[in-house]
């Protein structure tokens, strides 16, 4: 080997180490002749190892990222989500009127996942929180058509936190389009989805809020 060979190997090794990242010691802010000497000593030792047949230091290859879909599927499995869990209805489940539309809660279900309806197989949503499914029976008890939009419906809890309609869950679940006008005597079943933290489901102050022409109307859920 020519006298220049060690220098060339040292230069190649230096480049490899730079590409592969610094060690803990070389990344510290220490400077001065002592730090330079230690670095040079390590480079020479690594060069000797390579000349003896060792492989040059390489940057570690990061593990492949798990697809988001697999992570969500694993999340649902780890939570043991076997399907919607029925919740008890409020003790005082009175009929509430929003303008001339009477509303009564008929069902409450909670789940970490929402699966696609028939015709949308394979679609689904998973959350670390909970999807709360609120079922209502509604009827216009007035003699005139009643314009009323439920797009702005929301949940509120005792702490004053608000949770808007989960439109993506509504779409995936394949629920009926929300009506905007009730004809006289029209009777309609309505399903609303909200995404809430688990503790909110048990909140004694949890309520559905619907805006009518005279302001907000609260429908207790707990």
PDB file of C-alpha atoms in Angstrom:
ATOM      1  CA  UNK A   1       0.000   0.000   0.000  1.00  0.00           C
ATOM      2  CA  UNK A   2       1.382   3.446  -0.887  1.00  0.00           C
ATOM      3  CA  UNK A   3       2.131   6.004   1.841  1.00  0.00           C
ATOM      4  CA  UNK A   4      -0.926   8.026   0.692  1.00  0.00           C
ATOM      5  CA  UNK A   5      -3.343   5.140   1.136  1.00  0.00           C
ATOM      6  CA  UNK A   6      -3.992   5.672   4.895  1.00  0.00           C
ATOM      7  CA  UNK A   7      -4.758   9.351   4.312  1.00  0.00           C
ATOM      8  CA  UNK A   8      -7.154   8.456   1.505  1.00  0.00           C
ATOM      9  CA  UNK A   9      -8.892   5.845   3.678  1.00  0.00           C
ATOM     10  CA  UNK A  10      -9.084   8.360   6.512  1.00  0.00           C
ATOM     11  CA  UNK A  11     -10.651  10.951   4.202  1.00  0.00           C
ATOM     12  CA  UNK A  12     -13.207   8.427   2.905  1.00  0.00           C
ATOM     13  CA  UNK A  13     -14.015   7.345   6.438  1.00  0.00           C
ATOM     14  CA  UNK A  14     -14.412  10.947   7.543  1.00  0.00           C
ATOM     15  CA  UNK A  15     -16.954  11.505   4.770  1.00  0.00           C
ATOM     16  CA  UNK A  16     -18.779   8.311   5.736  1.00  0.00           C
ATOM     17  CA  UNK A  17     -18.972   9.383   9.350  1.00  0.00           C
ATOM     18  CA  UNK A  18     -20.229  12.809   8.374  1.00  0.00           C
ATOM     19  CA  UNK A  19     -22.917  11.222   6.240  1.00  0.00           C
ATOM     20  CA  UNK A  20     -23.789   8.785   8.972  1.00  0.00           C
ATOM     21  CA  UNK A  21     -24.190  11.417  11.674  1.00  0.00           C
ATOM     22  CA  UNK A  22     -22.017  12.486  14.595  1.00  0.00           C
ATOM     23  CA  UNK A  23     -21.567  10.507  17.779  1.00  0.00           C
ATOM     24  CA  UNK A  24     -22.749  11.862  21.097  1.00  0.00           C
ATOM     25  CA  UNK A  25     -19.284  13.122  21.994  1.00  0.00           C
ATOM     26  CA  UNK A  26     -18.636  14.903  18.690  1.00  0.00           C
ATOM     27  CA  UNK A  27     -22.032  16.588  18.783  1.00  0.00           C
ATOM     28  CA  UNK A  28     -21.318  18.280  22.095  1.00  0.00           C
ATOM     29  CA  UNK A  29     -20.362  21.942  22.131  1.00  0.00           C
ATOM     30  CA  UNK A  30     -16.872  21.179  23.477  1.00  0.00           C
ATOM     31  CA  UNK A  31     -14.060  22.615  21.362  1.00  0.00           C
ATOM     32  CA  UNK A  32     -10.337  23.210  21.495  1.00  0.00           C
ATOM     33  CA  UNK A  33      -7.302  21.033  20.815  1.00  0.00           C
ATOM     34  CA  UNK A  34      -8.359  18.230  23.171  1.00  0.00           C
ATOM     35  CA  UNK A  35     -11.687  17.711  21.396  1.00  0.00           C
ATOM     36  CA  UNK A  36      -9.960  17.790  17.994  1.00  0.00           C
ATOM     37  CA  UNK A  37      -7.406  15.237  19.185  1.00  0.00           C
ATOM     38  CA  UNK A  38     -10.098  12.880  20.458  1.00  0.00           C
ATOM     39  CA  UNK A  39     -12.005  13.169  17.180  1.00  0.00           C
ATOM     40  CA  UNK A  40      -8.851  12.477  15.128  1.00  0.00           C
ATOM     41  CA  UNK A  41      -8.015   9.494  17.332  1.00  0.00           C
ATOM     42  CA  UNK A  42     -11.480   8.017  16.763  1.00  0.00           C
ATOM     43  CA  UNK A  43     -11.228   8.570  13.016  1.00  0.00           C
ATOM     44  CA  UNK A  44      -7.870   6.809  12.888  1.00  0.00           C
ATOM     45  CA  UNK A  45      -9.197   3.897  14.954  1.00  0.00           C
ATOM     46  CA  UNK A  46     -12.158   3.557  12.623  1.00  0.00           C
ATOM     47  CA  UNK A  47      -9.844   3.753   9.600  1.00  0.00           C
ATOM     48  CA  UNK A  48      -7.735   0.897  11.033  1.00  0.00           C
ATOM     49  CA  UNK A  49     -10.903  -1.150  11.551  1.00  0.00           C
ATOM     50  CA  UNK A  50     -11.985  -0.603   7.959  1.00  0.00           C
ATOM     51  CA  UNK A  51      -8.515  -1.565   6.613  1.00  0.00           C
ATOM     52  CA  UNK A  52      -8.793  -4.819   8.575  1.00  0.00           C
ATOM     53  CA  UNK A  53     -11.997  -5.702   6.729  1.00  0.00           C
ATOM     54  CA  UNK A  54     -14.673  -3.986   8.806  1.00  0.00           C
ATOM     55  CA  UNK A  55     -17.592  -2.253   7.134  1.00  0.00           C
ATOM     56  CA  UNK A  56     -17.662   1.581   7.188  1.00  0.00           C
ATOM     57  CA  UNK A  57     -20.057   3.190   9.638  1.00  0.00           C
ATOM     58  CA  UNK A  58     -23.399   3.858   7.969  1.00  0.00           C
ATOM     59  CA  UNK A  59     -26.420   5.962   8.890  1.00  0.00           C
ATOM     60  CA  UNK A  60     -29.032   3.683  10.510  1.00  0.00           C
ATOM     61  CA  UNK A  61     -32.024   3.105   8.271  1.00  0.00           C
ATOM     62  CA  UNK A  62     -35.243   4.259  10.009  1.00  0.00           C
ATOM     63  CA  UNK A  63     -38.006   1.645  10.201  1.00  0.00           C
ATOM     64  CA  UNK A  64     -40.728   2.050   7.578  1.00  0.00           C
ATOM     65  CA  UNK A  65     -43.634   4.202   8.690  1.00  0.00           C
ATOM     66  CA  UNK A  66     -46.785   2.318   9.464  1.00  0.00           C
ATOM     67  CA  UNK A  67     -49.634   3.286   7.132  1.00  0.00           C
ATOM     68  CA  UNK A  68     -52.215   5.517   8.826  1.00  0.00           C
ATOM     69  CA  UNK A  69     -54.966   3.026   8.012  1.00  0.00           C
ATOM     70  CA  UNK A  70     -53.098   0.236   9.836  1.00  0.00           C
ATOM     71  CA  UNK A  71     -52.539   2.472  12.853  1.00  0.00           C
ATOM     72  CA  UNK A  72     -56.245   3.278  13.072  1.00  0.00           C
ATOM     73  CA  UNK A  73     -57.210  -0.375  12.647  1.00  0.00           C
ATOM     74  CA  UNK A  74     -54.784  -1.303  15.411  1.00  0.00           C
ATOM     75  CA  UNK A  75     -56.224   1.453  17.565  1.00  0.00           C
ATOM     76  CA  UNK A  76     -59.749   0.095  17.189  1.00  0.00           C
ATOM     77  CA  UNK A  77     -58.544  -3.446  17.947  1.00  0.00           C
ATOM     78  CA  UNK A  78     -56.552  -2.379  21.010  1.00  0.00           C
ATOM     79  CA  UNK A  79     -59.598  -0.564  22.363  1.00  0.00           C
ATOM     80  CA  UNK A  80     -61.639  -3.721  22.064  1.00  0.00           C
ATOM     81  CA  UNK A  81     -64.254  -1.853  20.081  1.00  0.00           C
ATOM     82  CA  UNK A  82     -66.819  -4.556  19.355  1.00  0.00           C
ATOM     83  CA  UNK A  83     -69.533  -2.188  18.215  1.00  0.00           C
ATOM     84  CA  UNK A  84     -71.837   0.549  19.472  1.00  0.00           C
ATOM     85  CA  UNK A  85     -72.597   0.534  23.201  1.00  0.00           C
ATOM     86  CA  UNK A  86     -76.121   1.555  24.143  1.00  0.00           C
ATOM     87  CA  UNK A  87     -76.383   4.237  26.803  1.00  0.00           C
ATOM     88  CA  UNK A  88     -79.266   4.842  29.153  1.00  0.00           C
ATOM     89  CA  UNK A  89     -81.667   7.587  28.199  1.00  0.00           C
ATOM     90  CA  UNK A  90     -82.027  10.624  30.493  1.00  0.00           C
ATOM     91  CA  UNK A  91     -84.264  10.055  33.524  1.00  0.00           C
ATOM     92  CA  UNK A  92     -86.497  12.935  32.484  1.00  0.00           C
ATOM     93  CA  UNK A  93     -86.819  12.346  28.795  1.00  0.00           C
ATOM     94  CA  UNK A  94     -89.467  14.967  28.129  1.00  0.00           C
ATOM     95  CA  UNK A  95     -90.614  16.031  24.690  1.00  0.00           C
ATOM     96  CA  UNK A  96     -89.013  19.367  23.817  1.00  0.00           C
ATOM     97  CA  UNK A  97     -90.373  21.847  21.268  1.00  0.00           C
ATOM     98  CA  UNK A  98     -88.139  23.775  18.892  1.00  0.00           C
ATOM     99  CA  UNK A  99     -90.598  26.214  17.364  1.00  0.00           C
ATOM    100  CA  UNK A 100     -93.456  23.893  16.307  1.00  0.00           C
ATOM    101  CA  UNK A 101     -91.243  20.815  15.888  1.00  0.00           C
ATOM    102  CA  UNK A 102     -91.542  18.415  18.830  1.00  0.00           C
ATOM    103  CA  UNK A 103     -88.389  16.371  19.578  1.00  0.00           C
ATOM    104  CA  UNK A 104     -87.785  13.400  21.862  1.00  0.00           C
ATOM    105  CA  UNK A 105     -84.607  11.368  22.375  1.00  0.00           C
ATOM    106  CA  UNK A 106     -85.181   7.694  21.499  1.00  0.00           C
ATOM    107  CA  UNK A 107     -81.648   6.286  21.553  1.00  0.00           C
ATOM    108  CA  UNK A 108     -78.050   6.944  22.572  1.00  0.00           C
ATOM    109  CA  UNK A 109     -75.044   4.881  21.481  1.00  0.00           C
ATOM    110  CA  UNK A 110     -71.278   5.349  21.909  1.00  0.00           C
ATOM    111  CA  UNK A 111     -68.445   3.719  19.962  1.00  0.00           C
ATOM    112  CA  UNK A 112     -64.820   4.304  19.013  1.00  0.00           C
ATOM    113  CA  UNK A 113     -65.627   3.473  15.375  1.00  0.00           C
ATOM    114  CA  UNK A 114     -68.268   4.309  12.811  1.00  0.00           C
ATOM    115  CA  UNK A 115     -68.652   1.808  10.001  1.00  0.00           C
ATOM    116  CA  UNK A 116     -70.023   2.467   6.552  1.00  0.00           C
ATOM    117  CA  UNK A 117     -73.619   1.583   5.802  1.00  0.00           C
ATOM    118  CA  UNK A 118     -74.626  -0.881   3.095  1.00  0.00           C
ATOM    119  CA  UNK A 119     -73.219   0.255  -0.217  1.00  0.00           C
ATOM    120  CA  UNK A 120     -70.257   1.852   1.569  1.00  0.00           C
ATOM    121  CA  UNK A 121     -68.554  -1.334   2.798  1.00  0.00           C
ATOM    122  CA  UNK A 122     -64.913  -0.851   3.674  1.00  0.00           C
ATOM    123  CA  UNK A 123     -65.400   2.727   4.817  1.00  0.00           C
ATOM    124  CA  UNK A 124     -65.059   3.615   8.467  1.00  0.00           C
ATOM    125  CA  UNK A 125     -63.782   6.122  11.000  1.00  0.00           C
ATOM    126  CA  UNK A 126     -61.946   5.491  14.281  1.00  0.00           C
ATOM    127  CA  UNK A 127     -61.286   7.946  17.078  1.00  0.00           C
ATOM    128  CA  UNK A 128     -59.445   7.884  20.401  1.00  0.00           C
ATOM    129  CA  UNK A 129     -62.492   9.688  21.783  1.00  0.00           C
ATOM    130  CA  UNK A 130     -66.048   8.463  21.225  1.00  0.00           C
ATOM    131  CA  UNK A 131     -68.652   8.891  18.526  1.00  0.00           C
ATOM    132  CA  UNK A 132     -71.972   9.605  20.222  1.00  0.00           C
ATOM    133  CA  UNK A 133     -75.016   8.654  18.157  1.00  0.00           C
ATOM    134  CA  UNK A 134     -78.166  10.540  19.114  1.00  0.00           C
ATOM    135  CA  UNK A 135     -81.518   9.285  17.786  1.00  0.00           C
ATOM    136  CA  UNK A 136     -84.531  11.569  17.817  1.00  0.00           C
ATOM    137  CA  UNK A 137     -88.145  11.295  16.799  1.00  0.00           C
ATOM    138  CA  UNK A 138     -89.478  14.614  15.531  1.00  0.00           C
ATOM    139  CA  UNK A 139     -92.876  15.876  14.440  1.00  0.00           C
ATOM    140  CA  UNK A 140     -94.217  19.218  13.328  1.00  0.00           C
ATOM    141  CA  UNK A 141     -97.234  19.731  15.556  1.00  0.00           C
ATOM    142  CA  UNK A 142     -98.137  23.055  13.935  1.00  0.00           C
ATOM    143  CA  UNK A 143    -100.484  23.743  11.076  1.00  0.00           C
ATOM    144  CA  UNK A 144     -97.824  25.400   8.893  1.00  0.00           C
ATOM    145  CA  UNK A 145     -94.507  24.216   7.423  1.00  0.00           C
ATOM    146  CA  UNK A 146     -91.712  24.645   9.962  1.00  0.00           C
ATOM    147  CA  UNK A 147     -88.284  25.689   8.627  1.00  0.00           C
ATOM    148  CA  UNK A 148     -85.587  24.309  10.945  1.00  0.00           C
ATOM    149  CA  UNK A 149     -81.974  23.423  10.245  1.00  0.00           C
ATOM    150  CA  UNK A 150     -80.054  20.888  12.339  1.00  0.00           C
ATOM    151  CA  UNK A 151     -76.678  21.534  10.703  1.00  0.00           C
ATOM    152  CA  UNK A 152     -75.764  23.773  13.622  1.00  0.00           C
ATOM    153  CA  UNK A 153     -76.810  21.272  16.305  1.00  0.00           C
ATOM    154  CA  UNK A 154     -74.167  20.785  18.991  1.00  0.00           C
ATOM    155  CA  UNK A 155     -73.553  19.182  22.356  1.00  0.00           C
ATOM    156  CA  UNK A 156     -72.632  21.061  25.521  1.00  0.00           C
ATOM    157  CA  UNK A 157     -71.460  19.692  28.867  1.00  0.00           C
ATOM    158  CA  UNK A 158     -71.473  21.017  32.427  1.00  0.00           C
ATOM    159  CA  UNK A 159     -68.034  22.605  31.897  1.00  0.00           C
ATOM    160  CA  UNK A 160     -69.286  24.672  28.985  1.00  0.00           C
ATOM    161  CA  UNK A 161     -67.404  22.673  26.350  1.00  0.00           C
ATOM    162  CA  UNK A 162     -69.162  22.429  22.983  1.00  0.00           C
ATOM    163  CA  UNK A 163     -68.966  19.660  20.392  1.00  0.00           C
ATOM    164  CA  UNK A 164     -70.229  20.334  16.856  1.00  0.00           C
ATOM    165  CA  UNK A 165     -71.902  17.869  14.548  1.00  0.00           C
ATOM    166  CA  UNK A 166     -69.429  15.243  13.262  1.00  0.00           C
ATOM    167  CA  UNK A 167     -70.190  15.660   9.584  1.00  0.00           C
ATOM    168  CA  UNK A 168     -67.647  13.068   8.443  1.00  0.00           C
ATOM    169  CA  UNK A 169     -69.237  10.441  10.699  1.00  0.00           C
ATOM    170  CA  UNK A 170     -72.683  11.427   9.404  1.00  0.00           C
ATOM    171  CA  UNK A 171     -71.499  10.878   5.837  1.00  0.00           C
ATOM    172  CA  UNK A 172     -69.745   7.560   6.496  1.00  0.00           C
ATOM    173  CA  UNK A 173     -72.657   6.143   8.489  1.00  0.00           C
ATOM    174  CA  UNK A 174     -75.004   6.894   5.593  1.00  0.00           C
ATOM    175  CA  UNK A 175     -77.605   8.678   7.703  1.00  0.00           C
ATOM    176  CA  UNK A 176     -80.528  10.387   6.038  1.00  0.00           C
ATOM    177  CA  UNK A 177     -79.970  13.976   4.893  1.00  0.00           C
ATOM    178  CA  UNK A 178     -81.034  16.293   7.684  1.00  0.00           C
ATOM    179  CA  UNK A 179     -84.357  17.945   6.894  1.00  0.00           C
ATOM    180  CA  UNK A 180     -84.577  21.716   6.663  1.00  0.00           C
ATOM    181  CA  UNK A 181     -88.371  22.026   6.612  1.00  0.00           C
ATOM    182  CA  UNK A 182     -91.065  19.959   8.332  1.00  0.00           C
ATOM    183  CA  UNK A 183     -94.445  19.845   6.637  1.00  0.00           C
ATOM    184  CA  UNK A 184     -97.531  20.006   8.876  1.00  0.00           C
ATOM    185  CA  UNK A 185     -97.795  16.764  10.911  1.00  0.00           C
ATOM    186  CA  UNK A 186     -94.577  15.466   9.331  1.00  0.00           C
ATOM    187  CA  UNK A 187     -92.998  12.792  11.550  1.00  0.00           C
ATOM    188  CA  UNK A 188     -89.299  12.088  10.966  1.00  0.00           C
ATOM    189  CA  UNK A 189     -86.597  10.017  12.667  1.00  0.00           C
ATOM    190  CA  UNK A 190     -83.301  11.920  12.901  1.00  0.00           C
ATOM    191  CA  UNK A 191     -79.795  10.572  13.663  1.00  0.00           C
ATOM    192  CA  UNK A 192     -76.984  12.905  14.740  1.00  0.00           C
ATOM    193  CA  UNK A 193     -73.301  12.020  15.345  1.00  0.00           C
ATOM    194  CA  UNK A 194     -70.908  13.909  17.621  1.00  0.00           C
ATOM    195  CA  UNK A 195     -67.272  13.245  18.541  1.00  0.00           C
ATOM    196  CA  UNK A 196     -66.715  13.692  22.284  1.00  0.00           C
ATOM    197  CA  UNK A 197     -64.182  12.664  24.959  1.00  0.00           C
ATOM    198  CA  UNK A 198     -65.212   9.595  27.011  1.00  0.00           C
ATOM    199  CA  UNK A 199     -65.828  11.583  30.209  1.00  0.00           C
ATOM    200  CA  UNK A 200     -68.311  13.855  28.415  1.00  0.00           C
ATOM    201  CA  UNK A 201     -70.585  10.874  27.740  1.00  0.00           C
ATOM    202  CA  UNK A 202     -71.107  10.485  31.493  1.00  0.00           C
ATOM    203  CA  UNK A 203     -71.395  14.226  32.170  1.00  0.00           C
ATOM    204  CA  UNK A 204     -74.622  14.947  34.031  1.00  0.00           C
ATOM    205  CA  UNK A 205     -74.916  18.264  32.201  1.00  0.00           C
ATOM    206  CA  UNK A 206     -74.588  16.829  28.683  1.00  0.00           C
ATOM    207  CA  UNK A 207     -77.287  18.244  26.405  1.00  0.00           C
ATOM    208  CA  UNK A 208     -78.160  18.577  22.743  1.00  0.00           C
ATOM    209  CA  UNK A 209     -78.589  22.198  21.689  1.00  0.00           C
ATOM    210  CA  UNK A 210     -80.743  23.104  18.673  1.00  0.00           C
ATOM    211  CA  UNK A 211     -81.264  26.670  17.508  1.00  0.00           C
ATOM    212  CA  UNK A 212     -84.814  27.711  16.821  1.00  0.00           C
ATOM    213  CA  UNK A 213     -86.239  31.042  15.707  1.00  0.00           C
ATOM    214  CA  UNK A 214     -86.394  32.198  19.333  1.00  0.00           C
ATOM    215  CA  UNK A 215     -82.875  31.068  20.287  1.00  0.00           C
ATOM    216  CA  UNK A 216     -81.166  27.936  21.557  1.00  0.00           C
ATOM    217  CA  UNK A 217     -83.210  25.051  22.946  1.00  0.00           C
ATOM    218  CA  UNK A 218     -81.548  22.458  25.225  1.00  0.00           C
ATOM    219  CA  UNK A 219     -82.501  18.778  25.124  1.00  0.00           C
ATOM    220  CA  UNK A 220     -80.952  16.950  28.114  1.00  0.00           C
ATOM    221  CA  UNK A 221     -79.102  13.713  27.286  1.00  0.00           C
ATOM    222  CA  UNK A 222     -78.020  12.715  30.833  1.00  0.00           C
TER     223      UNK A 222
END
